[in-house]
mmCIF file of C-alpha atoms in Angstrom:
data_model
loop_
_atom_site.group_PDB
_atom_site.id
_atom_site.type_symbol
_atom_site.label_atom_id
_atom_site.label_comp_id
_atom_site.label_asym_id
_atom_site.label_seq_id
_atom_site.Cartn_x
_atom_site.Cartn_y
_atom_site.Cartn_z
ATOM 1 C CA UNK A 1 86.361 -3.748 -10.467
ATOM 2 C CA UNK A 2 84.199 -1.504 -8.775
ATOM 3 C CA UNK A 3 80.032 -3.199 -7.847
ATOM 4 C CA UNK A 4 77.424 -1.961 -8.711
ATOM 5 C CA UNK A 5 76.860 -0.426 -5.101
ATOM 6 C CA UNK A 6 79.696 1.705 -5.649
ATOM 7 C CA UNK A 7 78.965 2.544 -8.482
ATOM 8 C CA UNK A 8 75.884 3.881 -7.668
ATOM 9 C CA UNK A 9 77.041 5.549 -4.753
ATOM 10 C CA UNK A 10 79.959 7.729 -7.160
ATOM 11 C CA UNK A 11 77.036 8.203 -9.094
ATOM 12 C CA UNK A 12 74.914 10.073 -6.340
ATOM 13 C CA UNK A 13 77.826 11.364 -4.638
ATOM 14 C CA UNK A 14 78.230 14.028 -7.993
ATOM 15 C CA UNK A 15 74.732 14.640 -8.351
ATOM 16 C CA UNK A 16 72.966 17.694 -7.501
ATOM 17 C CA UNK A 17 69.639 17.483 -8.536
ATOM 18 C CA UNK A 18 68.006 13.869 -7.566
ATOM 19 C CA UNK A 19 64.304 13.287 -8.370
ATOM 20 C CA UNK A 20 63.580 9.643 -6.578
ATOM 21 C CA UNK A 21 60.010 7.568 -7.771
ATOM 22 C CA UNK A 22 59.764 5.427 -5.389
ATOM 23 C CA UNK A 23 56.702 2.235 -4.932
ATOM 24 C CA UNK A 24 55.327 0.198 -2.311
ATOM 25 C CA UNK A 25 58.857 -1.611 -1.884
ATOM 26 C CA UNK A 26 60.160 1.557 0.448
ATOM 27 C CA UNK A 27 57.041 0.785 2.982
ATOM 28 C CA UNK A 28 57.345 -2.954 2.918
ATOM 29 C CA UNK A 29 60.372 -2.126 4.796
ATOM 30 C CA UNK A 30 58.325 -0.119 7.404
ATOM 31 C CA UNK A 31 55.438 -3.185 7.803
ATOM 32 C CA UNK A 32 52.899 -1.928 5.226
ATOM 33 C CA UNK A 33 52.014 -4.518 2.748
ATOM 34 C CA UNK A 34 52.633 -4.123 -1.176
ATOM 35 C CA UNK A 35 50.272 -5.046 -3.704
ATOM 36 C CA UNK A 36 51.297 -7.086 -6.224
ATOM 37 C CA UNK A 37 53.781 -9.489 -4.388
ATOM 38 C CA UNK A 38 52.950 -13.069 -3.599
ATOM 39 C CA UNK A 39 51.925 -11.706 -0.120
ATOM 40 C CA UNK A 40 50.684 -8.213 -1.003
ATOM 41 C CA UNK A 41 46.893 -6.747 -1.148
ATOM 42 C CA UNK A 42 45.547 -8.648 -3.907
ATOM 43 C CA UNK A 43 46.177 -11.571 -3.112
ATOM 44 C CA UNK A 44 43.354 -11.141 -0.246
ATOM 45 C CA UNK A 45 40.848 -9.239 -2.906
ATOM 46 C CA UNK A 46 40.984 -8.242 -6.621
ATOM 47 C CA UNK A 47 42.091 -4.966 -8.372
ATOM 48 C CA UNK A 48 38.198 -4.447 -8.898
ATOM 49 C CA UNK A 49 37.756 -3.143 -4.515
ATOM 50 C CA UNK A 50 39.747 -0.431 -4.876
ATOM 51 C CA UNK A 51 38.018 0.768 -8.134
ATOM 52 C CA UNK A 52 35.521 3.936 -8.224
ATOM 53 C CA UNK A 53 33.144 1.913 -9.778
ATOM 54 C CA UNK A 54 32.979 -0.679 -6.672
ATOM 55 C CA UNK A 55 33.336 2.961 -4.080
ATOM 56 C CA UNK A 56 30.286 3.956 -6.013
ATOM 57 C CA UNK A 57 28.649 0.777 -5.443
ATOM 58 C CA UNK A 58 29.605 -0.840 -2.578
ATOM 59 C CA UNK A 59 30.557 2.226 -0.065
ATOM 60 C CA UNK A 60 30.518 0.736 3.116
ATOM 61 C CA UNK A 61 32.583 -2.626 1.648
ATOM 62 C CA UNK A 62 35.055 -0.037 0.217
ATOM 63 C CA UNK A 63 35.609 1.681 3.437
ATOM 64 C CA UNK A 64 35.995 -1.817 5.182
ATOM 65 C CA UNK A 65 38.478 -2.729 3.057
ATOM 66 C CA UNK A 66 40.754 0.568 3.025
ATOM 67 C CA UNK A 67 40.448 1.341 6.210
ATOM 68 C CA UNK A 68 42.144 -2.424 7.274
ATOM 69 C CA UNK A 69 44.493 -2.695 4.344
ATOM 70 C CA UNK A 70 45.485 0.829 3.686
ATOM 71 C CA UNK A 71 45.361 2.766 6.284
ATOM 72 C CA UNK A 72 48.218 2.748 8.586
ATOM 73 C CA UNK A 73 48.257 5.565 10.916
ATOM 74 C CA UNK A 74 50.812 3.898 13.761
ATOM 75 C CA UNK A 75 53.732 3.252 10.525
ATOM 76 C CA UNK A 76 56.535 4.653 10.991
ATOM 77 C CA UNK A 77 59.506 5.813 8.409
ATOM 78 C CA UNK A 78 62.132 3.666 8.222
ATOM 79 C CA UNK A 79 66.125 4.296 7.254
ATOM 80 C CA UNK A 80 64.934 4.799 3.327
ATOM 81 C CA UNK A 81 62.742 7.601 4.415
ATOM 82 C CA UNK A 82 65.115 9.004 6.563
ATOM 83 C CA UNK A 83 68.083 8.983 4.329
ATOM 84 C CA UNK A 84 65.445 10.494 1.257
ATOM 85 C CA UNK A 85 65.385 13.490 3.696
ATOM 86 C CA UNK A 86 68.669 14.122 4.507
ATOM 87 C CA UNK A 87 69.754 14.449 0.992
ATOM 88 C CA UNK A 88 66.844 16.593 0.363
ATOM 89 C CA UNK A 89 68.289 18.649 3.734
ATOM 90 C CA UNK A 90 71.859 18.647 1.801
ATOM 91 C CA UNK A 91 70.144 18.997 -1.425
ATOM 92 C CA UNK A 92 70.822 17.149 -3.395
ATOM 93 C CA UNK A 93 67.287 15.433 -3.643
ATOM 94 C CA UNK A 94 64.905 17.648 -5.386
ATOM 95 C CA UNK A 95 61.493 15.781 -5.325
ATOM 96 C CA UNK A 96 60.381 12.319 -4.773
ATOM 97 C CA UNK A 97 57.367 11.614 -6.396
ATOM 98 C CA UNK A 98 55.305 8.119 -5.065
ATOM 99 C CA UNK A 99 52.918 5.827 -5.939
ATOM 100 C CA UNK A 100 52.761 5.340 -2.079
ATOM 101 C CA UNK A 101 49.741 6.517 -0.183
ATOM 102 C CA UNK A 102 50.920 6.428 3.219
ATOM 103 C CA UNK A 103 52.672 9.702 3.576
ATOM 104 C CA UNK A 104 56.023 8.018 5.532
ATOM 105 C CA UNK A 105 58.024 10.203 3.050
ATOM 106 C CA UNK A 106 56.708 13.179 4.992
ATOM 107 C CA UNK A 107 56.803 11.631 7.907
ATOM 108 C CA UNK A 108 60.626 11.259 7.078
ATOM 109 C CA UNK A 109 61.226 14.755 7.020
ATOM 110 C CA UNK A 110 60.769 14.942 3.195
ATOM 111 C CA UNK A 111 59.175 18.486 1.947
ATOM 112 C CA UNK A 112 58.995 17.999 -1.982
ATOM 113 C CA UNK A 113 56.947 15.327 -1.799
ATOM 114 C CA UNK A 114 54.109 14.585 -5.440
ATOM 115 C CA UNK A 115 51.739 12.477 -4.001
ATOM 116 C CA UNK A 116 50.810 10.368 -7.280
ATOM 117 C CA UNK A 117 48.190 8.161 -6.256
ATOM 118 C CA UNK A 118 46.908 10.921 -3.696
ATOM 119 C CA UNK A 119 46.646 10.381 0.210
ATOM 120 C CA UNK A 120 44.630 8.296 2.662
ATOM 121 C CA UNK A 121 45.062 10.767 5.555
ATOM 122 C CA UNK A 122 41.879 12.669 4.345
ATOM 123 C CA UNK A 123 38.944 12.038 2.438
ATOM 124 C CA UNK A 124 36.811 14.746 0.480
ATOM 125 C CA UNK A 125 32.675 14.929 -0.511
ATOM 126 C CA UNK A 126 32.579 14.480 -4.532
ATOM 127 C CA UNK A 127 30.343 17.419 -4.362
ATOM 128 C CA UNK A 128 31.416 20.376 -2.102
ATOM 129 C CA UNK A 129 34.739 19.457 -1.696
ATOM 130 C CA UNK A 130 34.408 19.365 2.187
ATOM 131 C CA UNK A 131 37.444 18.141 3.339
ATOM 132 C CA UNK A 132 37.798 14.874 6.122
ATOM 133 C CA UNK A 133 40.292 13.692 8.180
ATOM 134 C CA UNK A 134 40.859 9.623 8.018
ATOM 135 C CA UNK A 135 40.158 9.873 11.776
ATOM 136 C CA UNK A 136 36.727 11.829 11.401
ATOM 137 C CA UNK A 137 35.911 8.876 8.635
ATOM 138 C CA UNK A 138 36.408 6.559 11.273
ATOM 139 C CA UNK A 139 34.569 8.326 14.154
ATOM 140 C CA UNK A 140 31.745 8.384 11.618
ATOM 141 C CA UNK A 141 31.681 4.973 10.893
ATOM 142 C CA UNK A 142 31.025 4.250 14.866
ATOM 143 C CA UNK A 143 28.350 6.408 15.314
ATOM 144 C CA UNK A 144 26.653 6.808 11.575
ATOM 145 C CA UNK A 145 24.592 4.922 8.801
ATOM 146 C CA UNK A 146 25.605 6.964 5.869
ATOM 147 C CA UNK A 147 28.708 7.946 7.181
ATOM 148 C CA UNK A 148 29.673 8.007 3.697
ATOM 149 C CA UNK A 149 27.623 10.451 2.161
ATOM 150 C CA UNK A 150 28.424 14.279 3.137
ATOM 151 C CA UNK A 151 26.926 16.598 6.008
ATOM 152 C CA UNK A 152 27.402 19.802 4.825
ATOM 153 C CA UNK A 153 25.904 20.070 1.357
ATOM 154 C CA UNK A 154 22.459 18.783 -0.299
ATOM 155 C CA UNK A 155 21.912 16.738 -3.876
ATOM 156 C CA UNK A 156 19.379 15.372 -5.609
ATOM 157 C CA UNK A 157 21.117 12.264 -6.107
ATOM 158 C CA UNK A 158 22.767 10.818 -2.726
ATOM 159 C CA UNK A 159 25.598 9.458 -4.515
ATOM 160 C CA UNK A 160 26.802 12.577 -5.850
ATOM 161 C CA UNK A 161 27.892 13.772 -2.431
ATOM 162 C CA UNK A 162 29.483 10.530 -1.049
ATOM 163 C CA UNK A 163 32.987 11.791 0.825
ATOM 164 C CA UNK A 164 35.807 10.156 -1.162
ATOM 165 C CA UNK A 165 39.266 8.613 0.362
ATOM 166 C CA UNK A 166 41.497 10.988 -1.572
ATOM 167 C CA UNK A 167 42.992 8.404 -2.933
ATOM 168 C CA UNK A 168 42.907 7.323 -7.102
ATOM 169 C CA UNK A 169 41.068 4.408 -7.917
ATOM 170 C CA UNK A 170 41.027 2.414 -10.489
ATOM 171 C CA UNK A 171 39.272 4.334 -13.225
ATOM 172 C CA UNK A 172 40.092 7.822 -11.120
ATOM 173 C CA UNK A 173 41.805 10.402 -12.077
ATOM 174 C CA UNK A 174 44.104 12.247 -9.188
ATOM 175 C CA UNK A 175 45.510 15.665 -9.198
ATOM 176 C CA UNK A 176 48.185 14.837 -10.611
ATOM 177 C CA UNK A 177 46.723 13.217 -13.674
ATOM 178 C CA UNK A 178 45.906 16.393 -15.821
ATOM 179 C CA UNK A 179 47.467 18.126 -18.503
ATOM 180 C CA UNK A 180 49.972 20.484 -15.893
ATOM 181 C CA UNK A 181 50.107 17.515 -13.579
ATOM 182 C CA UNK A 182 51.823 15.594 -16.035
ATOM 183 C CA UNK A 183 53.526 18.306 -17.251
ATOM 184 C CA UNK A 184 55.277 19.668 -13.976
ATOM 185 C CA UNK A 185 56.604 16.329 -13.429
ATOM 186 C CA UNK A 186 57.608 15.450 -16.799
ATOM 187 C CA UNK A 187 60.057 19.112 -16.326
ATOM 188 C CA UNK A 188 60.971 17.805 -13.095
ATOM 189 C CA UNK A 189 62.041 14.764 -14.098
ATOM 190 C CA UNK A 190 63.969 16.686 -17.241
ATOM 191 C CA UNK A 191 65.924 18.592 -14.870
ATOM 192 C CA UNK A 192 67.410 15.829 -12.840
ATOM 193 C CA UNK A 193 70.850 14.961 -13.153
ATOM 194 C CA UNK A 194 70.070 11.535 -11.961
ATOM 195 C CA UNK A 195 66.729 9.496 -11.633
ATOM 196 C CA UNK A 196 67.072 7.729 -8.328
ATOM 197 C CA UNK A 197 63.787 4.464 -8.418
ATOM 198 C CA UNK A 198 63.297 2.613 -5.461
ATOM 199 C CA UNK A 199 60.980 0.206 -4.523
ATOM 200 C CA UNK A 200 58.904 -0.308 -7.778
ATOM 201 C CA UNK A 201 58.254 -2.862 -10.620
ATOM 202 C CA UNK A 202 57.663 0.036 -12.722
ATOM 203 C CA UNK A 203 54.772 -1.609 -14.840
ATOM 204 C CA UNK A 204 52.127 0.544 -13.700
ATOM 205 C CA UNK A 205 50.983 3.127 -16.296
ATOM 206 C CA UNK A 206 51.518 6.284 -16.553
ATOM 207 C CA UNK A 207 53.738 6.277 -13.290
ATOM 208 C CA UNK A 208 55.499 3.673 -15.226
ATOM 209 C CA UNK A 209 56.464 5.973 -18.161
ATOM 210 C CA UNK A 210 58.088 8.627 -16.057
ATOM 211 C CA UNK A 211 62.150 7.639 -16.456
ATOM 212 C CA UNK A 212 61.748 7.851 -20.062
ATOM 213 C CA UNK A 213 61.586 12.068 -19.640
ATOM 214 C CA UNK A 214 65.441 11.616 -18.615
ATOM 215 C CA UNK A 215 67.746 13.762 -20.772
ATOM 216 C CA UNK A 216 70.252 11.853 -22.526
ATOM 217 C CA UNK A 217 73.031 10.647 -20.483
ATOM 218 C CA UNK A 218 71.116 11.150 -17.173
ATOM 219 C CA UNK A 219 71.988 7.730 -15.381
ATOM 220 C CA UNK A 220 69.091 5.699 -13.618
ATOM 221 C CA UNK A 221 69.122 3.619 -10.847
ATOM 222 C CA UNK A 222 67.005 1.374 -9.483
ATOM 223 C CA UNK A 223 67.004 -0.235 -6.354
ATOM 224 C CA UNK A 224 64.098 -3.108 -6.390
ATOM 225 C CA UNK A 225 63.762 -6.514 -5.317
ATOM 226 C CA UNK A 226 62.288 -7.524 -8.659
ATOM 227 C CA UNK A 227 62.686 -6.987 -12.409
ATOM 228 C CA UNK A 228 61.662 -3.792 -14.168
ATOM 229 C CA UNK A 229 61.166 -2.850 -17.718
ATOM 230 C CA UNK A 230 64.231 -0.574 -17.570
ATOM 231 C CA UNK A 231 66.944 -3.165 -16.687
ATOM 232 C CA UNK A 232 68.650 -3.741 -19.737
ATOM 233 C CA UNK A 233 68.909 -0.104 -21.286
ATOM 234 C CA UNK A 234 71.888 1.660 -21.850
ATOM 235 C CA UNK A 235 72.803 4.283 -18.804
ATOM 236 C CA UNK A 236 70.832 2.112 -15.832
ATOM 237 C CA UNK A 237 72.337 0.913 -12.970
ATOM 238 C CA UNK A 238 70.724 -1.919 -10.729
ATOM 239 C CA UNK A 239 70.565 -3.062 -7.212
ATOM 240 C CA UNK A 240 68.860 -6.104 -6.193
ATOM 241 C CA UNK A 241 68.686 -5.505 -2.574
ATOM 242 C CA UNK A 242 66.931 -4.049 0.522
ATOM 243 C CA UNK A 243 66.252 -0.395 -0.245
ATOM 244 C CA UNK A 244 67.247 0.818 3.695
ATOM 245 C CA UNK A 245 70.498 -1.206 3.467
ATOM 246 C CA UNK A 246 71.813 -0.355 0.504
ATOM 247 C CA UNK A 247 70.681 3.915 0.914
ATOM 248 C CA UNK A 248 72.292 2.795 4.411
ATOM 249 C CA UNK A 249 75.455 2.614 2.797
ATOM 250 C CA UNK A 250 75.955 4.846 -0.062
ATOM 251 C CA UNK A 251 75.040 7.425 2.180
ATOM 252 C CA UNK A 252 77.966 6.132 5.224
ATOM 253 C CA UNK A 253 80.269 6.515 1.790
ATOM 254 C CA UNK A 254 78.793 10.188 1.085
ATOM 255 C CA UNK A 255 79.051 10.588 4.654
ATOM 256 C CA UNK A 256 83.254 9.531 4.264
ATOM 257 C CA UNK A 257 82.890 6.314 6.357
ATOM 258 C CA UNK A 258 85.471 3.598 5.008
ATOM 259 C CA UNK A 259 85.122 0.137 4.670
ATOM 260 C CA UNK A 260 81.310 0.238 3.847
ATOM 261 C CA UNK A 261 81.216 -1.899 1.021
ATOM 262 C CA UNK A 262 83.586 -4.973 2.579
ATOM 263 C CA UNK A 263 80.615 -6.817 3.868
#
């Protein structure tokens, strides 16, 4: 009887067009922390810090707290990552599309990367759209007051120019969050002949909705740690395990290694 490693693998071994969602459970592996596990971000503050509201109110406290928790410039992409970006080199992986805001994926060598929740490696003024590097937020937080609000345009209101981590927020919307947002990735993920989730409870809204765009008969596998919504449906396949071991080994099958699954 074959497991359900092998079956997965057979599975991605025919496929040609792969999108992969993948969650905070692919950087865990790299030393960034999740958010929702029993040692993940808010456990040290509540969902309400990284909300626009408290950015809007609390500026300095917000940058405090993103800078420390979810910034992580020194990461570095681990066998998931890498493995994401060969099959995208063989293609057979189309698009990824992450929650993640850490940009390992590109780091990887991934190209066709949707950044869902947007990007902490720049930050932009609400107003003018002036565009800052993470780095330049941090210089200015050295050697400024208001390093928050923007230098290159004028408002009535100070607030309406404060520079933004381009990141969404609770109570945000991203890029990706409009009406041809939604609707490039919805095609996307109508395309794929297999829906490849890693790393992801899958109970956040909307990102949460996304598998249920599969055509009929397009299998799904998940490779998580914990439960997800999607477990018990017809046509998904499961793997409890470490997301760099197992992609570690489907891809030394691929790859025609033998003996891979023995262990």
């Amino acid at each position: 009887m074959e497991s359900d490693l092998e079956i997965c693998t057979n599975l991605i071994g025919k496929a040609k067009n792969i999108v992969v969602l993948t969650g905070a459970g692919i950087s865990t592996e790299s030393g960034i922390k999740d958010f929702r596990s029993k040692t993940g971000v808010y456990q040290i503050a509540p969902e309400y810090i990284l909300s626009l509201v408290y950015f809007y109110q609390h500026p300095v406290e917000f940058y405090q707290f993103a800078l420390e928790h979810l910034y992580h410039p020194d990461a570095i992409p681990n066998k998931g990552h890498e493995i994401l970006a060969k099959w995208e080199d063989q293609g057979k992986v189309q698009h990824i599309i992450t929650q993640n805001i850490d940009g390992l994926h590109q780091k990887g060598g991934s190209k066709n990367v949707i950044e869902f929740h947007g990007t902490m490696k720049t930050a932009s003024c609400l107003h003018c759209g002036k565009i800052y590097s993470t780095e330049e937020m941090v210089s200015r937080i050295q050697t400024m007051e208001d390093f928050y609000v923007c230098s290159y345009c004028n408002t009535k209101r100070e607030r309406d120019r404060y520079i933004k981590p381009e990141v969404v927020l609770f109570g945000d919307t991203g890029e990706w969050f409009s009406f041809e947002g939604f609707n490039t990735i919805i095609q996307l993920i109508d395309q794929a002949d297999c829906i490849l989730v890693m790393g992801t409870s899958l109970k956040v809204t909307p990102f949460s909705t996304f598998p249920q765009y599969r055509r009929q008969g397009v299998p799904l596998i998940i490779i998580n740690i914990g439960d997800t919504p999607y477990d018990h449906e017809t046509g998904v396949y499961i793997i409890n395990d470490s997301i760099g071991e197992s992609l570690t080994k489907i891809d030394r099958k691929l790859s025609g290694s033998v003996d891979v699954f023995e262990h």
